[in-house]
mmCIF file with all atom_site columns, C-alpha atoms in Angstrom:
data_model
loop_
_atom_site.group_PDB
_atom_site.id
_atom_site.type_symbol
_atom_site.label_atom_id
_atom_site.label_alt_id
_atom_site.label_comp_id
_atom_site.label_asym_id
_atom_site.label_entity_id
_atom_site.label_seq_id
_atom_site.pdbx_PDB_ins_code
_atom_site.Cartn_x
_atom_site.Cartn_y
_atom_site.Cartn_z
_atom_site.occupancy
_atom_site.B_iso_or_equiv
_atom_site.pdbx_formal_charge
_atom_site.auth_seq_id
_atom_site.auth_comp_id
_atom_site.auth_asym_id
_atom_site.auth_atom_id
_atom_site.pdbx_PDB_model_num
ATOM 1   C CA . MET A 1 1   ? 27.169  70.146 -177.355 1.00 0.00 ? 1127 MET A CA 1
ATOM 2   C CA . ILE A 1 2   ? 24.296  69.563 -175.271 1.00 0.00 ? 1128 ILE A CA 1
ATOM 3   C CA . ILE A 1 3   ? 20.842  69.599 -177.278 1.00 0.00 ? 1129 ILE A CA 1
ATOM 4   C CA . ALA A 1 4   ? 17.981  69.953 -174.367 1.00 0.00 ? 1130 ALA A CA 1
ATOM 5   C CA . ASN A 1 5   ? 15.093  68.444 -176.134 1.00 0.00 ? 1131 ASN A CA 1
ATOM 6   C CA . ALA A 1 6   ? 12.988  66.971 -173.176 1.00 0.00 ? 1132 ALA A CA 1
ATOM 7   C CA . GLY A 1 7   ? 9.505   68.287 -172.960 1.00 0.00 ? 1133 GLY A CA 1
ATOM 8   C CA . VAL A 1 8   ? 5.766   68.070 -172.055 1.00 0.00 ? 1134 VAL A CA 1
ATOM 9   C CA . MET A 1 9   ? 2.991   70.002 -173.414 1.00 0.00 ? 1135 MET A CA 1
ATOM 10  C CA . ALA A 1 10  ? -0.555  71.187 -172.224 1.00 0.00 ? 1136 ALA A CA 1
ATOM 11  C CA . THR A 1 11  ? -0.480  68.722 -169.309 1.00 0.00 ? 1137 THR A CA 1
ATOM 12  C CA . PRO A 1 12  ? -3.308  68.851 -166.702 1.00 0.00 ? 1138 PRO A CA 1
ATOM 13  C CA . PHE A 1 13  ? -2.383  71.006 -163.669 1.00 0.00 ? 1139 PHE A CA 1
ATOM 14  C CA . THR A 1 14  ? -0.217  68.759 -161.857 1.00 0.00 ? 1140 THR A CA 1
ATOM 15  C CA . TYR A 1 15  ? 3.587   69.264 -160.071 1.00 0.00 ? 1141 TYR A CA 1
ATOM 16  C CA . THR A 1 16  ? 6.850   67.684 -160.520 1.00 0.00 ? 1142 THR A CA 1
ATOM 17  C CA . THR A 1 17  ? 8.053   65.533 -157.271 1.00 0.00 ? 1143 THR A CA 1
ATOM 18  C CA . ASP A 1 18  ? 9.789   68.747 -156.324 1.00 0.00 ? 1144 ASP A CA 1
ATOM 19  C CA . ARG A 1 19  ? 6.285   70.819 -156.447 1.00 0.00 ? 1145 ARG A CA 1
ATOM 20  C CA . PHE A 1 20  ? 6.925   72.615 -159.402 1.00 0.00 ? 1146 PHE A CA 1
ATOM 21  C CA . GLU A 1 21  ? 4.301   73.236 -161.962 1.00 0.00 ? 1147 GLU A CA 1
ATOM 22  C CA . MET A 1 22  ? 4.830   70.478 -164.312 1.00 0.00 ? 1148 MET A CA 1
ATOM 23  C CA . GLN A 1 23  ? 5.360   72.141 -167.669 1.00 0.00 ? 1149 GLN A CA 1
ATOM 24  C CA . PHE A 1 24  ? 7.666   74.833 -166.264 1.00 0.00 ? 1150 PHE A CA 1
ATOM 25  C CA . GLY A 1 25  ? 9.694   72.306 -163.932 1.00 0.00 ? 1151 GLY A CA 1
ATOM 26  C CA . THR A 1 26  ? 9.989   69.828 -166.752 1.00 0.00 ? 1152 THR A CA 1
ATOM 27  C CA . ASN A 1 27  ? 10.684  71.914 -169.848 1.00 0.00 ? 1153 ASN A CA 1
ATOM 28  C CA . HIS A 1 28  ? 12.838  74.744 -168.094 1.00 0.00 ? 1154 HIS A CA 1
ATOM 29  C CA . LEU A 1 29  ? 14.043  73.872 -164.586 1.00 0.00 ? 1155 LEU A CA 1
ATOM 30  C CA . GLY A 1 30  ? 15.121  70.426 -165.233 1.00 0.00 ? 1156 GLY A CA 1
ATOM 31  C CA . HIS A 1 31  ? 17.245  71.505 -168.257 1.00 0.00 ? 1157 HIS A CA 1
ATOM 32  C CA . PHE A 1 32  ? 18.491  74.569 -165.913 1.00 0.00 ? 1158 PHE A CA 1
ATOM 33  C CA . VAL A 1 33  ? 19.957  72.095 -163.194 1.00 0.00 ? 1159 VAL A CA 1
ATOM 34  C CA . LEU A 1 34  ? 21.167  69.375 -165.709 1.00 0.00 ? 1160 LEU A CA 1
ATOM 35  C CA . VAL A 1 35  ? 22.705  71.687 -168.082 1.00 0.00 ? 1161 VAL A CA 1
ATOM 36  C CA . ASN A 1 36  ? 24.538  73.715 -165.582 1.00 0.00 ? 1162 ASN A CA 1
ATOM 37  C CA . ARG A 1 37  ? 25.918  70.897 -163.702 1.00 0.00 ? 1163 ARG A CA 1
ATOM 38  C CA . ILE A 1 38  ? 27.438  69.484 -166.618 1.00 0.00 ? 1164 ILE A CA 1
ATOM 39  C CA . ALA A 1 39  ? 28.364  72.768 -168.426 1.00 0.00 ? 1165 ALA A CA 1
ATOM 40  C CA . LYS A 1 40  ? 32.112  72.394 -167.340 1.00 0.00 ? 1166 LYS A CA 1
ATOM 41  C CA . LEU A 1 41  ? 32.376  69.203 -169.470 1.00 0.00 ? 1167 LEU A CA 1
ATOM 42  C CA . LEU A 1 42  ? 31.811  71.521 -172.454 1.00 0.00 ? 1168 LEU A CA 1
ATOM 43  C CA . ARG A 1 43  ? 35.219  72.398 -174.124 1.00 0.00 ? 1169 ARG A CA 1
ATOM 44  C CA . PRO A 1 44  ? 35.798  75.576 -176.265 1.00 0.00 ? 1170 PRO A CA 1
ATOM 45  C CA . GLY A 1 45  ? 33.792  75.565 -179.396 1.00 0.00 ? 1171 GLY A CA 1
ATOM 46  C CA . GLY A 1 46  ? 31.106  73.775 -177.650 1.00 0.00 ? 1172 GLY A CA 1
ATOM 47  C CA . ARG A 1 47  ? 27.183  74.660 -177.842 1.00 0.00 ? 1173 ARG A CA 1
ATOM 48  C CA . LEU A 1 48  ? 24.071  74.499 -175.975 1.00 0.00 ? 1174 LEU A CA 1
ATOM 49  C CA . VAL A 1 49  ? 20.807  74.078 -178.155 1.00 0.00 ? 1175 VAL A CA 1
ATOM 50  C CA . ASN A 1 50  ? 17.708  74.585 -176.139 1.00 0.00 ? 1176 ASN A CA 1
ATOM 51  C CA . VAL A 1 51  ? 14.658  73.211 -178.137 1.00 0.00 ? 1177 VAL A CA 1
ATOM 52  C CA . ALA A 1 52  ? 12.153  75.827 -177.574 1.00 0.00 ? 1178 ALA A CA 1
ATOM 53  C CA . SER A 1 53  ? 8.770   76.329 -179.415 1.00 0.00 ? 1179 SER A CA 1
ATOM 54  C CA . SER A 1 54  ? 6.757   78.984 -181.424 1.00 0.00 ? 1180 SER A CA 1
ATOM 55  C CA . GLY A 1 55  ? 4.521   78.484 -178.416 1.00 0.00 ? 1181 GLY A CA 1
ATOM 56  C CA . HIS A 1 56  ? 6.494   80.899 -176.571 1.00 0.00 ? 1182 HIS A CA 1
ATOM 57  C CA . ARG A 1 57  ? 4.187   83.419 -178.161 1.00 0.00 ? 1183 ARG A CA 1
ATOM 58  C CA . PHE A 1 58  ? 1.227   82.242 -175.694 1.00 0.00 ? 1184 PHE A CA 1
ATOM 59  C CA . SER A 1 59  ? 2.793   83.959 -172.949 1.00 0.00 ? 1185 SER A CA 1
ATOM 60  C CA . ASN A 1 60  ? 5.965   85.525 -171.421 1.00 0.00 ? 1186 ASN A CA 1
ATOM 61  C CA . VAL A 1 61  ? 7.445   83.908 -168.176 1.00 0.00 ? 1187 VAL A CA 1
ATOM 62  C CA . ASN A 1 62  ? 5.594   84.952 -165.012 1.00 0.00 ? 1188 ASN A CA 1
ATOM 63  C CA . LEU A 1 63  ? 8.251   85.092 -162.354 1.00 0.00 ? 1189 LEU A CA 1
ATOM 64  C CA . ASP A 1 64  ? 6.150   86.308 -159.592 1.00 0.00 ? 1190 ASP A CA 1
ATOM 65  C CA . ASP A 1 65  ? 3.694   83.188 -159.622 1.00 0.00 ? 1191 ASP A CA 1
ATOM 66  C CA . PRO A 1 66  ? 5.764   80.448 -161.708 1.00 0.00 ? 1192 PRO A CA 1
ATOM 67  C CA . ASN A 1 67  ? 3.716   77.529 -160.239 1.00 0.00 ? 1193 ASN A CA 1
ATOM 68  C CA . PHE A 1 68  ? 0.150   78.998 -160.830 1.00 0.00 ? 1194 PHE A CA 1
ATOM 69  C CA . GLU A 1 69  ? -0.431  79.271 -157.059 1.00 0.00 ? 1195 GLU A CA 1
ATOM 70  C CA . ARG A 1 70  ? -2.515  82.690 -157.819 1.00 0.00 ? 1196 ARG A CA 1
ATOM 71  C CA . THR A 1 71  ? -3.029  82.585 -161.520 1.00 0.00 ? 1197 THR A CA 1
ATOM 72  C CA . PRO A 1 72  ? -5.853  80.431 -162.994 1.00 0.00 ? 1198 PRO A CA 1
ATOM 73  C CA . TYR A 1 73  ? -4.227  77.714 -164.629 1.00 0.00 ? 1199 TYR A CA 1
ATOM 74  C CA . ASP A 1 74  ? -4.323  77.201 -168.648 1.00 0.00 ? 1200 ASP A CA 1
ATOM 75  C CA . PRO A 1 75  ? -2.451  74.329 -170.267 1.00 0.00 ? 1201 PRO A CA 1
ATOM 76  C CA . PHE A 1 76  ? -1.305  76.454 -173.238 1.00 0.00 ? 1202 PHE A CA 1
ATOM 77  C CA . LEU A 1 77  ? -0.584  79.490 -170.874 1.00 0.00 ? 1203 LEU A CA 1
ATOM 78  C CA . ALA A 1 78  ? 1.761   77.339 -168.775 1.00 0.00 ? 1204 ALA A CA 1
ATOM 79  C CA . TYR A 1 79  ? 3.205   75.629 -171.974 1.00 0.00 ? 1205 TYR A CA 1
ATOM 80  C CA . GLY A 1 80  ? 4.082   79.213 -173.453 1.00 0.00 ? 1206 GLY A CA 1
ATOM 81  C CA . ARG A 1 81  ? 5.584   80.441 -170.061 1.00 0.00 ? 1207 ARG A CA 1
ATOM 82  C CA . SER A 1 82  ? 8.016   77.178 -170.162 1.00 0.00 ? 1208 SER A CA 1
ATOM 83  C CA . LYS A 1 83  ? 9.195   77.857 -173.809 1.00 0.00 ? 1209 LYS A CA 1
ATOM 84  C CA . THR A 1 84  ? 9.754   81.383 -173.385 1.00 0.00 ? 1210 THR A CA 1
ATOM 85  C CA . ALA A 1 85  ? 11.900  80.256 -170.339 1.00 0.00 ? 1211 ALA A CA 1
ATOM 86  C CA . ASN A 1 86  ? 13.799  77.998 -172.565 1.00 0.00 ? 1212 ASN A CA 1
ATOM 87  C CA . ILE A 1 87  ? 14.735  80.732 -174.995 1.00 0.00 ? 1213 ILE A CA 1
ATOM 88  C CA . LEU A 1 88  ? 15.727  83.117 -171.891 1.00 0.00 ? 1214 LEU A CA 1
ATOM 89  C CA . PHE A 1 89  ? 17.750  80.476 -170.460 1.00 0.00 ? 1215 PHE A CA 1
ATOM 90  C CA . ALA A 1 90  ? 19.809  80.237 -173.808 1.00 0.00 ? 1216 ALA A CA 1
ATOM 91  C CA . VAL A 1 91  ? 20.019  83.831 -173.755 1.00 0.00 ? 1217 VAL A CA 1
ATOM 92  C CA . ALA A 1 92  ? 21.493  83.942 -170.212 1.00 0.00 ? 1218 ALA A CA 1
ATOM 93  C CA . PHE A 1 93  ? 23.652  81.004 -170.587 1.00 0.00 ? 1219 PHE A CA 1
ATOM 94  C CA . ASP A 1 94  ? 25.353  82.575 -173.992 1.00 0.00 ? 1220 ASP A CA 1
ATOM 95  C CA . GLN A 1 95  ? 26.020  85.637 -171.925 1.00 0.00 ? 1221 GLN A CA 1
ATOM 96  C CA . ARG A 1 96  ? 27.947  83.788 -169.063 1.00 0.00 ? 1222 ARG A CA 1
ATOM 97  C CA . TYR A 1 97  ? 29.874  81.238 -171.500 1.00 0.00 ? 1223 TYR A CA 1
ATOM 98  C CA . ARG A 1 98  ? 30.822  83.279 -174.449 1.00 0.00 ? 1224 ARG A CA 1
ATOM 99  C CA . SER A 1 99  ? 34.141  84.261 -173.081 1.00 0.00 ? 1225 SER A CA 1
ATOM 100 C CA . ARG A 1 100 ? 35.109  80.609 -172.975 1.00 0.00 ? 1226 ARG A CA 1
ATOM 101 C CA . ASP A 1 101 ? 33.991  80.354 -176.425 1.00 0.00 ? 1227 ASP A CA 1
ATOM 102 C CA . ILE A 1 102 ? 30.811  78.339 -175.689 1.00 0.00 ? 1228 ILE A CA 1
ATOM 103 C CA . ARG A 1 103 ? 27.343  79.537 -177.271 1.00 0.00 ? 1229 ARG A CA 1
ATOM 104 C CA . ALA A 1 104 ? 23.962  78.767 -176.648 1.00 0.00 ? 1230 ALA A CA 1
ATOM 105 C CA . ALA A 1 105 ? 20.961  79.286 -178.880 1.00 0.00 ? 1231 ALA A CA 1
ATOM 106 C CA . ALA A 1 106 ? 17.199  78.200 -178.647 1.00 0.00 ? 1232 ALA A CA 1
ATOM 107 C CA . VAL A 1 107 ? 15.467  76.652 -181.639 1.00 0.00 ? 1233 VAL A CA 1
ATOM 108 C CA . HIS A 1 108 ? 11.810  76.107 -182.911 1.00 0.00 ? 1234 HIS A CA 1
ATOM 109 C CA . PRO A 1 109 ? 11.737  72.627 -184.363 1.00 0.00 ? 1235 PRO A CA 1
ATOM 110 C CA . GLY A 1 110 ? 8.420   73.103 -186.031 1.00 0.00 ? 1236 GLY A CA 1
ATOM 111 C CA . VAL A 1 111 ? 5.386   70.982 -185.782 1.00 0.00 ? 1237 VAL A CA 1
ATOM 112 C CA . ILE A 1 112 ? 5.953   67.212 -185.777 1.00 0.00 ? 1238 ILE A CA 1
ATOM 113 C CA . GLN A 1 113 ? 3.420   64.567 -185.150 1.00 0.00 ? 1239 GLN A CA 1
ATOM 114 C CA . THR A 1 114 ? 5.063   63.029 -182.038 1.00 0.00 ? 1240 THR A CA 1
ATOM 115 C CA . GLU A 1 115 ? 3.836   62.021 -178.773 1.00 0.00 ? 1241 GLU A CA 1
ATOM 116 C CA . LEU A 1 116 ? 4.388   65.540 -177.241 1.00 0.00 ? 1242 LEU A CA 1
ATOM 117 C CA . GLY A 1 117 ? 0.498   66.102 -177.742 1.00 0.00 ? 1243 GLY A CA 1
ATOM 118 C CA . ARG A 1 118 ? -0.538  62.754 -175.798 1.00 0.00 ? 1244 ARG A CA 1
ATOM 119 C CA . HIS A 1 119 ? -1.951  64.831 -172.904 1.00 0.00 ? 1245 HIS A CA 1
ATOM 120 C CA . MET A 1 120 ? -4.278  66.798 -175.329 1.00 0.00 ? 1246 MET A CA 1
ATOM 121 C CA . ASP A 1 121 ? -7.977  65.545 -175.358 1.00 0.00 ? 1247 ASP A CA 1
ATOM 122 C CA . PRO A 1 122 ? -8.365  64.285 -179.212 1.00 0.00 ? 1248 PRO A CA 1
ATOM 123 C CA . ALA A 1 123 ? -11.560 66.086 -179.803 1.00 0.00 ? 1249 ALA A CA 1
ATOM 124 C CA . MET A 1 124 ? -9.907  69.361 -178.646 1.00 0.00 ? 1250 MET A CA 1
ATOM 125 C CA . LEU A 1 125 ? -6.838  68.798 -180.888 1.00 0.00 ? 1251 LEU A CA 1
ATOM 126 C CA . LYS A 1 126 ? -9.253  67.798 -184.071 1.00 0.00 ? 1252 LYS A CA 1
ATOM 127 C CA . ALA A 1 127 ? -11.027 71.253 -183.110 1.00 0.00 ? 1253 ALA A CA 1
ATOM 128 C CA . MET A 1 128 ? -7.642  73.145 -182.948 1.00 0.00 ? 1254 MET A CA 1
ATOM 129 C CA . MET A 1 129 ? -6.532  71.828 -186.272 1.00 0.00 ? 1255 MET A CA 1
ATOM 130 C CA . ASP A 1 130 ? -9.943  72.453 -187.947 1.00 0.00 ? 1256 ASP A CA 1
ATOM 131 C CA . GLN A 1 131 ? -9.603  76.143 -186.916 1.00 0.00 ? 1257 GLN A CA 1
ATOM 132 C CA . LEU A 1 132 ? -5.976  76.270 -188.062 1.00 0.00 ? 1258 LEU A CA 1
ATOM 133 C CA . GLU A 1 133 ? -6.942  74.997 -191.466 1.00 0.00 ? 1259 GLU A CA 1
ATOM 134 C CA . ARG A 1 134 ? -9.883  77.135 -191.622 1.00 0.00 ? 1260 ARG A CA 1
ATOM 135 C CA . GLN A 1 135 ? -7.290  80.012 -190.906 1.00 0.00 ? 1261 GLN A CA 1
ATOM 136 C CA . LEU A 1 136 ? -4.845  78.846 -193.469 1.00 0.00 ? 1262 LEU A CA 1
ATOM 137 C CA . ALA A 1 137 ? -7.481  78.653 -196.056 1.00 0.00 ? 1263 ALA A CA 1
ATOM 138 C CA . ALA A 1 138 ? -8.441  82.374 -195.369 1.00 0.00 ? 1264 ALA A CA 1
ATOM 139 C CA . GLU A 1 139 ? -4.593  83.024 -195.822 1.00 0.00 ? 1265 GLU A CA 1
ATOM 140 C CA . GLY A 1 140 ? -4.733  81.501 -199.376 1.00 0.00 ? 1266 GLY A CA 1
ATOM 141 C CA . LYS A 1 141 ? -2.763  78.546 -198.046 1.00 0.00 ? 1267 LYS A CA 1
ATOM 142 C CA . THR A 1 142 ? -3.145  74.923 -198.595 1.00 0.00 ? 1268 THR A CA 1
ATOM 143 C CA . SER A 1 143 ? -2.485  72.820 -195.624 1.00 0.00 ? 1269 SER A CA 1
ATOM 144 C CA . PHE A 1 144 ? -0.916  72.923 -192.496 1.00 0.00 ? 1270 PHE A CA 1
ATOM 145 C CA . PRO A 1 145 ? 2.844   72.555 -192.749 1.00 0.00 ? 1271 PRO A CA 1
ATOM 146 C CA . TRP A 1 146 ? 3.585   69.338 -190.643 1.00 0.00 ? 1272 TRP A CA 1
ATOM 147 C CA . LYS A 1 147 ? 7.213   68.145 -190.495 1.00 0.00 ? 1273 LYS A CA 1
ATOM 148 C CA . THR A 1 148 ? 8.917   64.706 -190.447 1.00 0.00 ? 1274 THR A CA 1
ATOM 149 C CA . ILE A 1 149 ? 10.943  63.878 -187.302 1.00 0.00 ? 1275 ILE A CA 1
ATOM 150 C CA . PRO A 1 150 ? 14.188  64.321 -189.386 1.00 0.00 ? 1276 PRO A CA 1
ATOM 151 C CA . GLN A 1 151 ? 12.728  67.873 -190.804 1.00 0.00 ? 1277 GLN A CA 1
ATOM 152 C CA . GLY A 1 152 ? 11.878  68.691 -187.148 1.00 0.00 ? 1278 GLY A CA 1
ATOM 153 C CA . ALA A 1 153 ? 15.491  67.848 -185.770 1.00 0.00 ? 1279 ALA A CA 1
ATOM 154 C CA . ALA A 1 154 ? 17.261  69.562 -188.703 1.00 0.00 ? 1280 ALA A CA 1
ATOM 155 C CA . THR A 1 155 ? 17.365  73.175 -187.124 1.00 0.00 ? 1281 THR A CA 1
ATOM 156 C CA . SER A 1 156 ? 18.544  71.829 -183.882 1.00 0.00 ? 1282 SER A CA 1
ATOM 157 C CA . ALA A 1 157 ? 21.468  69.946 -185.864 1.00 0.00 ? 1283 ALA A CA 1
ATOM 158 C CA . TRP A 1 158 ? 22.205  73.338 -187.762 1.00 0.00 ? 1284 TRP A CA 1
ATOM 159 C CA . ALA A 1 159 ? 22.235  75.357 -184.675 1.00 0.00 ? 1285 ALA A CA 1
ATOM 160 C CA . ALA A 1 160 ? 24.723  72.695 -182.868 1.00 0.00 ? 1286 ALA A CA 1
ATOM 161 C CA . VAL A 1 161 ? 27.178  71.998 -185.700 1.00 0.00 ? 1287 VAL A CA 1
ATOM 162 C CA . VAL A 1 162 ? 26.510  74.126 -188.788 1.00 0.00 ? 1288 VAL A CA 1
ATOM 163 C CA . ALA A 1 163 ? 25.489  77.789 -188.132 1.00 0.00 ? 1289 ALA A CA 1
ATOM 164 C CA . PRO A 1 164 ? 28.163  80.148 -187.467 1.00 0.00 ? 1290 PRO A CA 1
ATOM 165 C CA . ALA A 1 165 ? 28.598  80.693 -183.556 1.00 0.00 ? 1291 ALA A CA 1
ATOM 166 C CA . GLU A 1 166 ? 28.526  84.377 -183.762 1.00 0.00 ? 1292 GLU A CA 1
ATOM 167 C CA . GLU A 1 167 ? 25.395  84.388 -185.597 1.00 0.00 ? 1293 GLU A CA 1
ATOM 168 C CA . ILE A 1 168 ? 23.294  82.158 -183.465 1.00 0.00 ? 1294 ILE A CA 1
ATOM 169 C CA . GLY A 1 169 ? 24.706  82.860 -179.869 1.00 0.00 ? 1295 GLY A CA 1
ATOM 170 C CA . GLY A 1 170 ? 21.915  83.913 -177.752 1.00 0.00 ? 1296 GLY A CA 1
ATOM 171 C CA . LYS A 1 171 ? 19.376  83.683 -180.525 1.00 0.00 ? 1297 LYS A CA 1
ATOM 172 C CA . TYR A 1 172 ? 16.225  82.036 -181.726 1.00 0.00 ? 1298 TYR A CA 1
ATOM 173 C CA . CYS A 1 173 ? 16.447  80.078 -184.890 1.00 0.00 ? 1299 CYS A CA 1
ATOM 174 C CA . GLU A 1 174 ? 13.738  78.343 -186.914 1.00 0.00 ? 1300 GLU A CA 1
ATOM 175 C CA . ASN A 1 175 ? 13.901  76.638 -190.161 1.00 0.00 ? 1301 ASN A CA 1
ATOM 176 C CA . CYS A 1 176 ? 17.907  76.482 -190.264 1.00 0.00 ? 1302 CYS A CA 1
ATOM 177 C CA . HIS A 1 177 ? 18.149  80.305 -189.957 1.00 0.00 ? 1303 HIS A CA 1
ATOM 178 C CA . LEU A 1 178 ? 17.763  83.106 -187.433 1.00 0.00 ? 1304 LEU A CA 1
ATOM 179 C CA . GLY A 1 179 ? 14.193  84.059 -186.241 1.00 0.00 ? 1305 GLY A CA 1
ATOM 180 C CA . GLN A 1 180 ? 12.970  87.609 -186.743 1.00 0.00 ? 1306 GLN A CA 1
ATOM 181 C CA . VAL A 1 181 ? 11.622  89.579 -183.931 1.00 0.00 ? 1307 VAL A CA 1
ATOM 182 C CA . VAL A 1 182 ? 7.967   90.366 -184.595 1.00 0.00 ? 1308 VAL A CA 1
ATOM 183 C CA . PRO A 1 183 ? 6.547   93.265 -182.218 1.00 0.00 ? 1309 PRO A CA 1
ATOM 184 C CA . GLU A 1 184 ? 4.094   92.082 -179.852 1.00 0.00 ? 1310 GLU A CA 1
ATOM 185 C CA . ASP A 1 185 ? 1.461   94.491 -181.419 1.00 0.00 ? 1311 ASP A CA 1
ATOM 186 C CA . VAL A 1 186 ? 1.676   92.420 -184.883 1.00 0.00 ? 1312 VAL A CA 1
ATOM 187 C CA . ALA A 1 187 ? -0.378  89.268 -185.002 1.00 0.00 ? 1313 ALA A CA 1
ATOM 188 C CA . ILE A 1 188 ? 1.527   86.050 -186.060 1.00 0.00 ? 1314 ILE A CA 1
ATOM 189 C CA . SER A 1 189 ? -0.159  83.509 -187.929 1.00 0.00 ? 1315 SER A CA 1
ATOM 190 C CA . PRO A 1 190 ? 0.461   79.977 -186.180 1.00 0.00 ? 1316 PRO A CA 1
ATOM 191 C CA . THR A 1 191 ? 2.223   78.935 -189.732 1.00 0.00 ? 1317 THR A CA 1
ATOM 192 C CA . SER A 1 192 ? 4.394   82.093 -189.682 1.00 0.00 ? 1318 SER A CA 1
ATOM 193 C CA . GLU A 1 193 ? 7.922   82.534 -188.385 1.00 0.00 ? 1319 GLU A CA 1
ATOM 194 C CA . GLY A 1 194 ? 9.061   85.273 -185.857 1.00 0.00 ? 1320 GLY A CA 1
ATOM 195 C CA . VAL A 1 195 ? 9.972   85.296 -182.218 1.00 0.00 ? 1321 VAL A CA 1
ATOM 196 C CA . ARG A 1 196 ? 8.657   87.863 -179.583 1.00 0.00 ? 1322 ARG A CA 1
ATOM 197 C CA . ALA A 1 197 ? 11.059  90.499 -178.207 1.00 0.00 ? 1323 ALA A CA 1
ATOM 198 C CA . TYR A 1 198 ? 10.257  89.330 -174.600 1.00 0.00 ? 1324 TYR A CA 1
ATOM 199 C CA . ALA A 1 199 ? 11.555  86.270 -175.114 1.00 0.00 ? 1325 ALA A CA 1
ATOM 200 C CA . LEU A 1 200 ? 15.283  87.390 -176.017 1.00 0.00 ? 1326 LEU A CA 1
ATOM 201 C CA . ASP A 1 201 ? 15.327  90.240 -173.343 1.00 0.00 ? 1327 ASP A CA 1
ATOM 202 C CA . PRO A 1 202 ? 18.616  90.086 -171.706 1.00 0.00 ? 1328 PRO A CA 1
ATOM 203 C CA . ASN A 1 203 ? 17.239  91.653 -168.515 1.00 0.00 ? 1329 ASN A CA 1
ATOM 204 C CA . ALA A 1 204 ? 14.453  89.156 -168.264 1.00 0.00 ? 1330 ALA A CA 1
ATOM 205 C CA . ALA A 1 205 ? 16.951  86.631 -168.961 1.00 0.00 ? 1331 ALA A CA 1
ATOM 206 C CA . GLU A 1 206 ? 19.065  87.479 -165.931 1.00 0.00 ? 1332 GLU A CA 1
ATOM 207 C CA . ALA A 1 207 ? 15.779  87.687 -163.763 1.00 0.00 ? 1333 ALA A CA 1
ATOM 208 C CA . LEU A 1 208 ? 14.769  84.112 -164.884 1.00 0.00 ? 1334 LEU A CA 1
ATOM 209 C CA . TRP A 1 209 ? 18.219  82.778 -163.960 1.00 0.00 ? 1335 TRP A CA 1
ATOM 210 C CA . LYS A 1 210 ? 18.266  84.227 -160.508 1.00 0.00 ? 1336 LYS A CA 1
ATOM 211 C CA . LYS A 1 211 ? 14.719  83.218 -159.872 1.00 0.00 ? 1337 LYS A CA 1
ATOM 212 C CA . SER A 1 212 ? 15.554  79.510 -161.330 1.00 0.00 ? 1338 SER A CA 1
ATOM 213 C CA . GLU A 1 213 ? 18.462  79.422 -158.806 1.00 0.00 ? 1339 GLU A CA 1
ATOM 214 C CA . GLU A 1 214 ? 16.045  80.487 -155.993 1.00 0.00 ? 1340 GLU A CA 1
ATOM 215 C CA . MET A 1 215 ? 13.454  77.829 -156.947 1.00 0.00 ? 1341 MET A CA 1
ATOM 216 C CA . VAL A 1 216 ? 15.982  74.774 -157.355 1.00 0.00 ? 1342 VAL A CA 1
ATOM 217 C CA . GLY A 1 217 ? 18.025  75.956 -154.335 1.00 0.00 ? 1343 GLY A CA 1
ATOM 218 C CA . GLU A 1 218 ? 21.216  76.022 -156.209 1.00 0.00 ? 1344 GLU A CA 1
ATOM 219 C CA . SER A 1 219 ? 23.758  78.681 -157.593 1.00 0.00 ? 1345 SER A CA 1
ATOM 220 C CA . PHE A 1 220 ? 25.524  78.121 -160.834 1.00 0.00 ? 1346 PHE A CA 1
#
């Protein structure tokens, strides 16, 4: 199995050494190249698990301007694009490899207190959490559902070795089960489950694959 777990979040506007926008380059393109280069090592029954995020709801991918050359940069918009790309990559990989009995899925691990948020200003992070707590109170909920690191790893492990392959192949998983599609005209609370349909669109997944090949200069 491969669990693609590397990631950055809400970074300042900067580029990788290959001149890709940092979040798209790190979270998606780095995994795209590495996974495809070692995919031949996966045996029948193998799986790819892409660690995505509910942050995919911030934005669909933008294949016309992936490096923010024309779009005003926003750290969470960029994060959302990269996390949507993680899901779409799983969709396309699953489509290509299922005939070899190799499946792929994307997972949302939950919100865990790790160093992922190290690029965020502490005051901005506190303001964001205060806003979330107020929203939760308005919904009648008591506190934000932080996960421990083992709890955060659970869905990745479940998708990699426990869940039935046919159930999770090409899908988005959260809390150790399949995530349900929520229409874009329906609001989703930050603490609620659900995946946007654009992140599971097979046509968008194929377009992202081709764009990614073009960007990295390799064909898989």
